[in-house]
PDB file of C-alpha atoms in Angstrom:
ATOM      1  CA  MET A  15       7.396 122.989 104.576  1.00  0.00           C
ATOM      2  CA  THR A  16       4.943 120.094 104.522  1.00  0.00           C
ATOM      3  CA  PHE A  17       3.466 119.070 107.854  1.00  0.00           C
ATOM      4  CA  ARG A  18       2.598 115.442 108.364  1.00  0.00           C
ATOM      5  CA  HIS A  19       0.499 115.943 111.499  1.00  0.00           C
ATOM      6  CA  ARG A  20      -2.165 118.280 112.723  1.00  0.00           C
ATOM      7  CA  ILE A  21      -3.131 119.313 116.248  1.00  0.00           C
ATOM      8  CA  GLN A  22      -5.832 116.622 116.371  1.00  0.00           C
ATOM      9  CA  TYR A  23      -3.094 113.981 115.997  1.00  0.00           C
ATOM     10  CA  LEU A  24      -1.134 115.511 118.890  1.00  0.00           C
ATOM     11  CA  LEU A  25      -4.154 115.489 121.216  1.00  0.00           C
ATOM     12  CA  VAL A  26      -4.917 111.880 120.352  1.00  0.00           C
ATOM     13  CA  LYS A  27      -1.316 110.766 120.821  1.00  0.00           C
ATOM     14  CA  ARG A  28      -0.401 112.694 123.974  1.00  0.00           C
ATOM     15  CA  LEU A  29      -3.723 112.880 125.833  1.00  0.00           C
ATOM     16  CA  ARG A  30      -5.174 109.577 124.644  1.00  0.00           C
ATOM     17  CA  LEU A  31      -8.314 111.282 123.355  1.00  0.00           C
ATOM     18  CA  SER A  32     -10.347 109.701 120.624  1.00  0.00           C
ATOM     19  CA  ASN A  33     -10.252 111.368 117.211  1.00  0.00           C
ATOM     20  CA  LYS A  34     -13.800 112.593 117.792  1.00  0.00           C
ATOM     21  CA  GLN A  35     -12.949 114.040 121.233  1.00  0.00           C
ATOM     22  CA  ALA A  36      -9.843 115.762 119.903  1.00  0.00           C
ATOM     23  CA  LEU A  37     -11.697 117.349 117.010  1.00  0.00           C
ATOM     24  CA  ALA A  38     -14.504 118.473 119.353  1.00  0.00           C
ATOM     25  CA  ALA A  39     -11.952 120.079 121.714  1.00  0.00           C
ATOM     26  CA  ILE A  40     -10.467 122.035 118.823  1.00  0.00           C
ATOM     27  CA  GLN A  41     -13.879 123.176 117.600  1.00  0.00           C
ATOM     28  CA  GLN A  42     -14.864 124.252 121.145  1.00  0.00           C
ATOM     29  CA  THR A  43     -11.704 126.450 121.310  1.00  0.00           C
ATOM     30  CA  LEU A  44     -10.158 124.580 124.212  1.00  0.00           C
ATOM     31  CA  VAL A  45      -6.809 124.308 122.429  1.00  0.00           C
ATOM     32  CA  SER A  46      -4.225 127.076 122.184  1.00  0.00           C
ATOM     33  CA  ASP A  47      -1.173 127.264 119.985  1.00  0.00           C
ATOM     34  CA  ASN A  48       1.521 129.697 121.212  1.00  0.00           C
ATOM     35  CA  SER A  49      -1.113 131.615 123.259  1.00  0.00           C
ATOM     36  CA  THR A  50      -3.452 131.841 120.256  1.00  0.00           C
ATOM     37  CA  VAL A  51      -6.752 129.994 120.459  1.00  0.00           C
ATOM     38  CA  VAL A  52      -7.074 127.433 117.674  1.00  0.00           C
ATOM     39  CA  TYR A  53     -10.455 126.887 116.033  1.00  0.00           C
ATOM     40  CA  GLU A  54      -9.433 124.413 113.363  1.00  0.00           C
ATOM     41  CA  ASN A  55      -7.343 121.296 113.005  1.00  0.00           C
ATOM     42  CA  CYS A  56      -4.251 123.170 111.821  1.00  0.00           C
ATOM     43  CA  PRO A  57      -0.703 121.832 111.370  1.00  0.00           C
ATOM     44  CA  PHE A  58       1.902 122.304 114.100  1.00  0.00           C
ATOM     45  CA  THR A  59       5.698 122.209 114.306  1.00  0.00           C
ATOM     46  CA  LEU A  60       8.244 121.304 116.978  1.00  0.00           C
ATOM     47  CA  THR A  61       8.591 124.996 117.795  1.00  0.00           C
ATOM     48  CA  ASP A  62       4.888 125.401 118.704  1.00  0.00           C
ATOM     49  CA  THR A  63       3.687 125.284 122.307  1.00  0.00           C
ATOM     50  CA  ILE A  64       0.323 123.510 122.460  1.00  0.00           C
ATOM     51  CA  ARG A  65      -2.034 123.605 125.469  1.00  0.00           C
ATOM     52  CA  PHE A  66      -5.338 121.857 126.068  1.00  0.00           C
ATOM     53  CA  GLU A  67      -7.484 123.312 128.875  1.00  0.00           C
ATOM     54  CA  ASN A  68      -4.322 124.940 130.282  1.00  0.00           C
ATOM     55  CA  GLN A  69      -2.538 121.583 130.318  1.00  0.00           C
ATOM     56  CA  LEU A  70       0.793 121.610 128.474  1.00  0.00           C
ATOM     57  CA  VAL A  71       0.622 119.094 125.613  1.00  0.00           C
ATOM     58  CA  GLN A  72       3.802 120.120 123.789  1.00  0.00           C
ATOM     59  CA  GLU A  73       6.402 122.644 124.835  1.00  0.00           C
ATOM     60  CA  GLY A  74       7.819 124.561 121.888  1.00  0.00           C
ATOM     61  CA  LYS A  75      11.395 123.621 121.161  1.00  0.00           C
ATOM     62  CA  GLN A  76      14.017 126.203 120.258  1.00  0.00           C
ATOM     63  CA  LEU A  77      15.734 124.654 117.260  1.00  0.00           C
ATOM     64  CA  LYS A  78      19.494 125.141 117.144  1.00  0.00           C
ATOM     65  CA  TYR A  79      22.021 124.617 114.370  1.00  0.00           C
ATOM     66  CA  LEU A  80      25.784 124.805 114.750  1.00  0.00           C
ATOM     67  CA  VAL A  81      28.491 124.420 112.128  1.00  0.00           C
ATOM     68  CA  LEU A  82      31.631 123.109 113.795  1.00  0.00           C
ATOM     69  CA  TYR A  83      35.134 122.526 112.451  1.00  0.00           C
ATOM     70  CA  LYS A  84      36.272 119.057 113.572  1.00  0.00           C
ATOM     71  CA  PRO A  85      40.055 118.744 113.668  1.00  0.00           C
ATOM     72  CA  VAL A  86      42.001 115.524 113.165  1.00  0.00           C
ATOM     73  CA  GLY A  87      42.086 113.432 116.334  1.00  0.00           C
ATOM     74  CA  ILE A  88      38.550 114.182 117.539  1.00  0.00           C
ATOM     75  CA  GLU A  89      35.989 111.360 117.534  1.00  0.00           C
ATOM     76  CA  THR A  90      32.575 112.240 116.051  1.00  0.00           C
ATOM     77  CA  THR A  91      30.696 111.115 119.147  1.00  0.00           C
ATOM     78  CA  LEU A  92      29.047 112.668 122.184  1.00  0.00           C
ATOM     79  CA  ASN A  93      29.869 109.688 124.382  1.00  0.00           C
ATOM     80  CA  PRO A  94      31.805 111.110 127.366  1.00  0.00           C
ATOM     81  CA  ASP A  95      33.472 107.719 127.930  1.00  0.00           C
ATOM     82  CA  ILE A  96      35.340 108.013 124.609  1.00  0.00           C
ATOM     83  CA  PRO A  97      38.383 110.304 124.843  1.00  0.00           C
ATOM     84  CA  ASN A  98      38.747 113.305 122.494  1.00  0.00           C
ATOM     85  CA  ASN A  99      35.038 113.522 121.641  1.00  0.00           C
ATOM     86  CA  LEU A 100      32.913 116.386 120.295  1.00  0.00           C
ATOM     87  CA  LEU A 101      31.763 117.441 123.770  1.00  0.00           C
ATOM     88  CA  SER A 102      35.139 119.087 124.328  1.00  0.00           C
ATOM     89  CA  LEU A 103      34.476 121.407 121.353  1.00  0.00           C
ATOM     90  CA  LEU A 104      30.837 122.328 122.028  1.00  0.00           C
ATOM     91  CA  PRO A 105      30.134 125.719 123.546  1.00  0.00           C
ATOM     92  CA  ASN A 106      28.207 125.432 126.836  1.00  0.00           C
ATOM     93  CA  ARG A 107      27.972 121.645 126.314  1.00  0.00           C
ATOM     94  CA  GLU A 108      24.730 122.233 124.420  1.00  0.00           C
ATOM     95  CA  GLU A 109      22.461 119.260 123.745  1.00  0.00           C
ATOM     96  CA  LEU A 110      23.158 118.989 120.035  1.00  0.00           C
ATOM     97  CA  PHE A 111      23.947 115.907 117.986  1.00  0.00           C
ATOM     98  CA  PRO A 112      26.063 115.605 114.835  1.00  0.00           C
ATOM     99  CA  VAL A 113      24.412 115.127 111.459  1.00  0.00           C
ATOM    100  CA  GLY A 114      26.744 112.556 109.966  1.00  0.00           C
ATOM    101  CA  ARG A 115      30.287 111.912 111.005  1.00  0.00           C
ATOM    102  CA  LEU A 116      33.901 112.311 110.038  1.00  0.00           C
ATOM    103  CA  ASP A 117      36.559 109.728 110.861  1.00  0.00           C
ATOM    104  CA  LYS A 118      38.946 110.473 113.716  1.00  0.00           C
ATOM    105  CA  ALA A 119      41.699 110.894 111.113  1.00  0.00           C
ATOM    106  CA  SER A 120      39.604 113.356 109.052  1.00  0.00           C
ATOM    107  CA  GLU A 121      38.955 117.044 109.500  1.00  0.00           C
ATOM    108  CA  GLY A 122      36.174 119.255 108.232  1.00  0.00           C
ATOM    109  CA  LEU A 123      32.844 120.907 108.917  1.00  0.00           C
ATOM    110  CA  LEU A 124      30.105 119.121 110.820  1.00  0.00           C
ATOM    111  CA  LEU A 125      26.536 120.252 111.312  1.00  0.00           C
ATOM    112  CA  LEU A 126      25.185 119.771 114.838  1.00  0.00           C
ATOM    113  CA  THR A 127      21.537 120.312 115.747  1.00  0.00           C
ATOM    114  CA  ASN A 128      18.687 119.375 118.046  1.00  0.00           C
ATOM    115  CA  ASP A 129      16.356 119.172 115.016  1.00  0.00           C
ATOM    116  CA  GLY A 130      15.775 115.487 114.291  1.00  0.00           C
ATOM    117  CA  ARG A 131      14.076 116.319 110.975  1.00  0.00           C
ATOM    118  CA  ILE A 132      17.397 117.588 109.553  1.00  0.00           C
ATOM    119  CA  PHE A 133      19.159 114.429 110.732  1.00  0.00           C
ATOM    120  CA  ASP A 134      16.479 112.262 109.107  1.00  0.00           C
ATOM    121  CA  LYS A 135      16.426 114.179 105.821  1.00  0.00           C
ATOM    122  CA  THR A 136      20.208 114.231 105.515  1.00  0.00           C
ATOM    123  CA  LEU A 137      21.116 110.684 106.479  1.00  0.00           C
ATOM    124  CA  ARG A 138      18.252 108.426 105.421  1.00  0.00           C
ATOM    125  CA  LYS A 139      19.115 106.966 102.037  1.00  0.00           C
ATOM    126  CA  GLU A 140      15.615 107.315 100.595  1.00  0.00           C
ATOM    127  CA  HIS A 141      16.028 111.108 100.655  1.00  0.00           C
ATOM    128  CA  GLN A 142      19.129 110.882  98.411  1.00  0.00           C
ATOM    129  CA  THR A 143      20.698 113.967 100.056  1.00  0.00           C
ATOM    130  CA  GLU A 144      24.033 114.875  98.481  1.00  0.00           C
ATOM    131  CA  LYS A 145      27.066 115.190 100.746  1.00  0.00           C
ATOM    132  CA  GLU A 146      30.198 116.845  99.347  1.00  0.00           C
ATOM    133  CA  TYR A 147      33.753 116.057 100.451  1.00  0.00           C
ATOM    134  CA  TRP A 148      37.116 117.439  99.366  1.00  0.00           C
ATOM    135  CA  VAL A 149      39.724 114.712  99.620  1.00  0.00           C
ATOM    136  CA  LYS A 150      43.526 114.838  99.552  1.00  0.00           C
ATOM    137  CA  VAL A 151      45.314 111.541  98.902  1.00  0.00           C
ATOM    138  CA  ASP A 152      48.977 110.605  99.275  1.00  0.00           C
ATOM    139  CA  LYS A 153      49.671 109.907  95.581  1.00  0.00           C
ATOM    140  CA  PRO A 154      48.687 111.456  92.255  1.00  0.00           C
ATOM    141  CA  ILE A 155      45.256 110.598  90.886  1.00  0.00           C
ATOM    142  CA  ASN A 156      44.502 109.841  87.260  1.00  0.00           C
ATOM    143  CA  GLN A 157      41.461 109.605  84.999  1.00  0.00           C
ATOM    144  CA  ASP A 158      41.115 105.843  85.533  1.00  0.00           C
ATOM    145  CA  PHE A 159      40.897 106.369  89.318  1.00  0.00           C
ATOM    146  CA  LEU A 160      38.253 109.090  88.878  1.00  0.00           C
ATOM    147  CA  GLN A 161      36.187 106.950  86.506  1.00  0.00           C
ATOM    148  CA  GLN A 162      36.245 103.902  88.790  1.00  0.00           C
ATOM    149  CA  MET A 163      35.267 106.019  91.796  1.00  0.00           C
ATOM    150  CA  ALA A 164      32.414 107.631  89.816  1.00  0.00           C
ATOM    151  CA  ASN A 165      31.050 104.245  88.682  1.00  0.00           C
ATOM    152  CA  GLY A 166      31.108 102.748  92.183  1.00  0.00           C
ATOM    153  CA  VAL A 167      33.485 100.430  93.984  1.00  0.00           C
ATOM    154  CA  VAL A 168      32.823  97.159  95.793  1.00  0.00           C
ATOM    155  CA  ILE A 169      33.564  97.660  99.498  1.00  0.00           C
ATOM    156  CA  MET A 170      32.407  95.614 102.470  1.00  0.00           C
ATOM    157  CA  GLY A 171      30.731  93.189 100.066  1.00  0.00           C
ATOM    158  CA  GLN A 172      28.557  95.772  98.309  1.00  0.00           C
ATOM    159  CA  GLN A 173      28.793  98.073  95.328  1.00  0.00           C
ATOM    160  CA  THR A 174      28.769 101.776  96.197  1.00  0.00           C
ATOM    161  CA  LEU A 175      26.302 103.932  94.306  1.00  0.00           C
ATOM    162  CA  PRO A 176      27.558 105.972  91.353  1.00  0.00           C
ATOM    163  CA  CYS A 177      28.786 109.383  92.455  1.00  0.00           C
ATOM    164  CA  SER A 178      29.982 112.681  91.102  1.00  0.00           C
ATOM    165  CA  ILE A 179      33.743 113.251  91.253  1.00  0.00           C
ATOM    166  CA  GLU A 180      36.027 116.010  89.998  1.00  0.00           C
ATOM    167  CA  ALA A 181      39.801 116.427  90.166  1.00  0.00           C
ATOM    168  CA  LEU A 182      40.896 119.537  92.077  1.00  0.00           C
ATOM    169  CA  GLY A 183      44.623 118.966  91.638  1.00  0.00           C
ATOM    170  CA  GLU A 184      47.097 116.157  91.106  1.00  0.00           C
ATOM    171  CA  ASP A 185      46.354 114.631  94.516  1.00  0.00           C
ATOM    172  CA  CYS A 186      42.969 116.209  95.428  1.00  0.00           C
ATOM    173  CA  PHE A 187      39.417 115.589  94.334  1.00  0.00           C
ATOM    174  CA  LYS A 188      35.857 116.584  95.166  1.00  0.00           C
ATOM    175  CA  ILE A 189      33.350 113.770  95.584  1.00  0.00           C
ATOM    176  CA  ILE A 190      29.582 114.042  96.041  1.00  0.00           C
ATOM    177  CA  LEU A 191      27.861 111.038  97.606  1.00  0.00           C
ATOM    178  CA  VAL A 192      24.248 110.243  98.397  1.00  0.00           C
ATOM    179  CA  GLN A 193      25.381 107.205 100.345  1.00  0.00           C
ATOM    180  CA  GLY A 194      27.044 107.162 103.747  1.00  0.00           C
ATOM    181  CA  LEU A 195      28.706 103.816 104.358  1.00  0.00           C
ATOM    182  CA  ASN A 196      31.217 103.473 107.179  1.00  0.00           C
ATOM    183  CA  ARG A 197      34.525 105.064 106.108  1.00  0.00           C
ATOM    184  CA  GLN A 198      33.227 104.923 102.529  1.00  0.00           C
ATOM    185  CA  ILE A 199      35.656 107.300 100.806  1.00  0.00           C
ATOM    186  CA  ARG A 200      38.719 105.820 102.543  1.00  0.00           C
ATOM    187  CA  ARG A 201      37.613 102.283 101.693  1.00  0.00           C
ATOM    188  CA  MET A 202      36.939 103.236  98.064  1.00  0.00           C
ATOM    189  CA  CYS A 203      40.399 104.810  97.759  1.00  0.00           C
ATOM    190  CA  TYR A 204      42.131 101.848  99.424  1.00  0.00           C
ATOM    191  CA  LYS A 205      40.320  99.450  97.102  1.00  0.00           C
ATOM    192  CA  LEU A 206      41.648 101.253  94.021  1.00  0.00           C
ATOM    193  CA  VAL A 207      45.292 101.465  95.135  1.00  0.00           C
ATOM    194  CA  PRO A 208      47.340 100.881  93.126  1.00  0.00           C
ATOM    195  CA  TYR A 209      45.276 102.407  90.332  1.00  0.00           C
TER     196      TYR A 209
END
């Protein structure tokens, strides 16, 4: 894993030390990382507890990941004001957030986590992370439909990116997207009916 920041950065950001002061503190062994004294400007992670002169600078976070089956009728939201939300399915009402979403009318696996790096890497388009869906439609599919889907479809005024698609049966297909537009697969299918 590549770390973007080192302990010096954390001391500067959280304690408002100058770069020179932060580096001096590290070299004078006033900084500890998970109860280990740090002598160099080493990288840190969200799970590390960092102290400076016994002052807590960062409390180590226990990262959690949960794979959850979302049934039809559940909204992919943690907003308690919206009925039938994910909170009703979470064990112990843990503070996790969904990575991506499925429509209320869709079912499938969702990843929930408290690790913002996973959210960022999965959903930001510059990372080009592939997301795979198995889709069942209400009429038979043909080669023309598959080809048009693979090439991209104009929805909401924009062309979807080319994608990988494979028939799984006469009315089922697997689609792999790197994009995540609102209700993208449904909108693409609706746009091509009748195909």
